[in-house]
Amino acid sequence: MTSSTETAMRQDLAAAYRLIAHFGMDDLI
């Protein structure tokens, strides 16, 4: 896995987590 791919994945995961937390479902993680 290239560093650029890993960075993109981390950004996607962070964005998804913020979206989930925004809807108040962060307790499911």
mmCIF file with all atom_site columns, C-alpha atoms in Angstrom:
data_model
loop_
_atom_site.group_PDB
_atom_site.id
_atom_site.type_symbol
_atom_site.label_atom_id
_atom_site.label_alt_id
_atom_site.label_comp_id
_atom_site.label_asym_id
_atom_site.label_entity_id
_atom_site.label_seq_id
_atom_site.pdbx_PDB_ins_code
_atom_site.Cartn_x
_atom_site.Cartn_y
_atom_site.Cartn_z
_atom_site.occupancy
_atom_site.B_iso_or_equiv
_atom_site.pdbx_formal_charge
_atom_site.auth_seq_id
_atom_site.auth_comp_id
_atom_site.auth_asym_id
_atom_site.auth_atom_id
_atom_site.pdbx_PDB_model_num
ATOM 1  C CA . MET A 1 1  ? 0.000   0.000  0.000  1.00 0.00 ? 1  MET A CA 1
ATOM 2  C CA . THR A 1 2  ? 1.442   3.337  -1.016 1.00 0.00 ? 2  THR A CA 1
ATOM 3  C CA . SER A 1 3  ? 1.592   6.198  1.459  1.00 0.00 ? 3  SER A CA 1
ATOM 4  C CA . SER A 1 4  ? -0.760  8.253  -0.729 1.00 0.00 ? 4  SER A CA 1
ATOM 5  C CA . THR A 1 5  ? -3.331  5.459  -0.678 1.00 0.00 ? 5  THR A CA 1
ATOM 6  C CA . GLU A 1 6  ? -3.013  5.082  3.080  1.00 0.00 ? 6  GLU A CA 1
ATOM 7  C CA . THR A 1 7  ? -3.445  8.833  3.516  1.00 0.00 ? 7  THR A CA 1
ATOM 8  C CA . ALA A 1 8  ? -6.575  8.802  1.350  1.00 0.00 ? 8  ALA A CA 1
ATOM 9  C CA . MET A 1 9  ? -8.019  5.890  3.325  1.00 0.00 ? 9  MET A CA 1
ATOM 10 C CA . ARG A 1 10 ? -7.309  7.606  6.628  1.00 0.00 ? 10 ARG A CA 1
ATOM 11 C CA . GLN A 1 11 ? -9.003  10.780 5.364  1.00 0.00 ? 11 GLN A CA 1
ATOM 12 C CA . ASP A 1 12 ? -12.039 8.772  4.230  1.00 0.00 ? 12 ASP A CA 1
ATOM 13 C CA . LEU A 1 13 ? -12.251 6.989  7.580  1.00 0.00 ? 13 LEU A CA 1
ATOM 14 C CA . ALA A 1 14 ? -11.956 10.281 9.451  1.00 0.00 ? 14 ALA A CA 1
ATOM 15 C CA . ALA A 1 15 ? -14.675 11.837 7.296  1.00 0.00 ? 15 ALA A CA 1
ATOM 16 C CA . ALA A 1 16 ? -16.943 8.827  7.806  1.00 0.00 ? 16 ALA A CA 1
ATOM 17 C CA . TYR A 1 17 ? -16.399 8.917  11.576 1.00 0.00 ? 17 TYR A CA 1
ATOM 18 C CA . ARG A 1 18 ? -17.211 12.644 11.718 1.00 0.00 ? 18 ARG A CA 1
ATOM 19 C CA . LEU A 1 19 ? -20.367 12.017 9.672  1.00 0.00 ? 19 LEU A CA 1
ATOM 20 C CA . ILE A 1 20 ? -21.467 9.199  11.992 1.00 0.00 ? 20 ILE A CA 1
ATOM 21 C CA . ALA A 1 21 ? -20.643 11.231 15.106 1.00 0.00 ? 21 ALA A CA 1
ATOM 22 C CA . HIS A 1 22 ? -22.597 14.161 13.650 1.00 0.00 ? 22 HIS A CA 1
ATOM 23 C CA . PHE A 1 23 ? -25.712 11.992 13.653 1.00 0.00 ? 23 PHE A CA 1
ATOM 24 C CA . GLY A 1 24 ? -25.094 10.975 17.258 1.00 0.00 ? 24 GLY A CA 1
ATOM 25 C CA . MET A 1 25 ? -24.189 7.369  16.508 1.00 0.00 ? 25 MET A CA 1
ATOM 26 C CA . ASP A 1 26 ? -20.579 7.599  17.673 1.00 0.00 ? 26 ASP A CA 1
ATOM 27 C CA . ASP A 1 27 ? -21.423 5.255  20.544 1.00 0.00 ? 27 ASP A CA 1
ATOM 28 C CA . LEU A 1 28 ? -21.716 2.425  17.999 1.00 0.00 ? 28 LEU A CA 1
ATOM 29 C CA . ILE A 1 29 ? -18.042 2.647  17.054 1.00 0.00 ? 29 ILE A CA 1
#
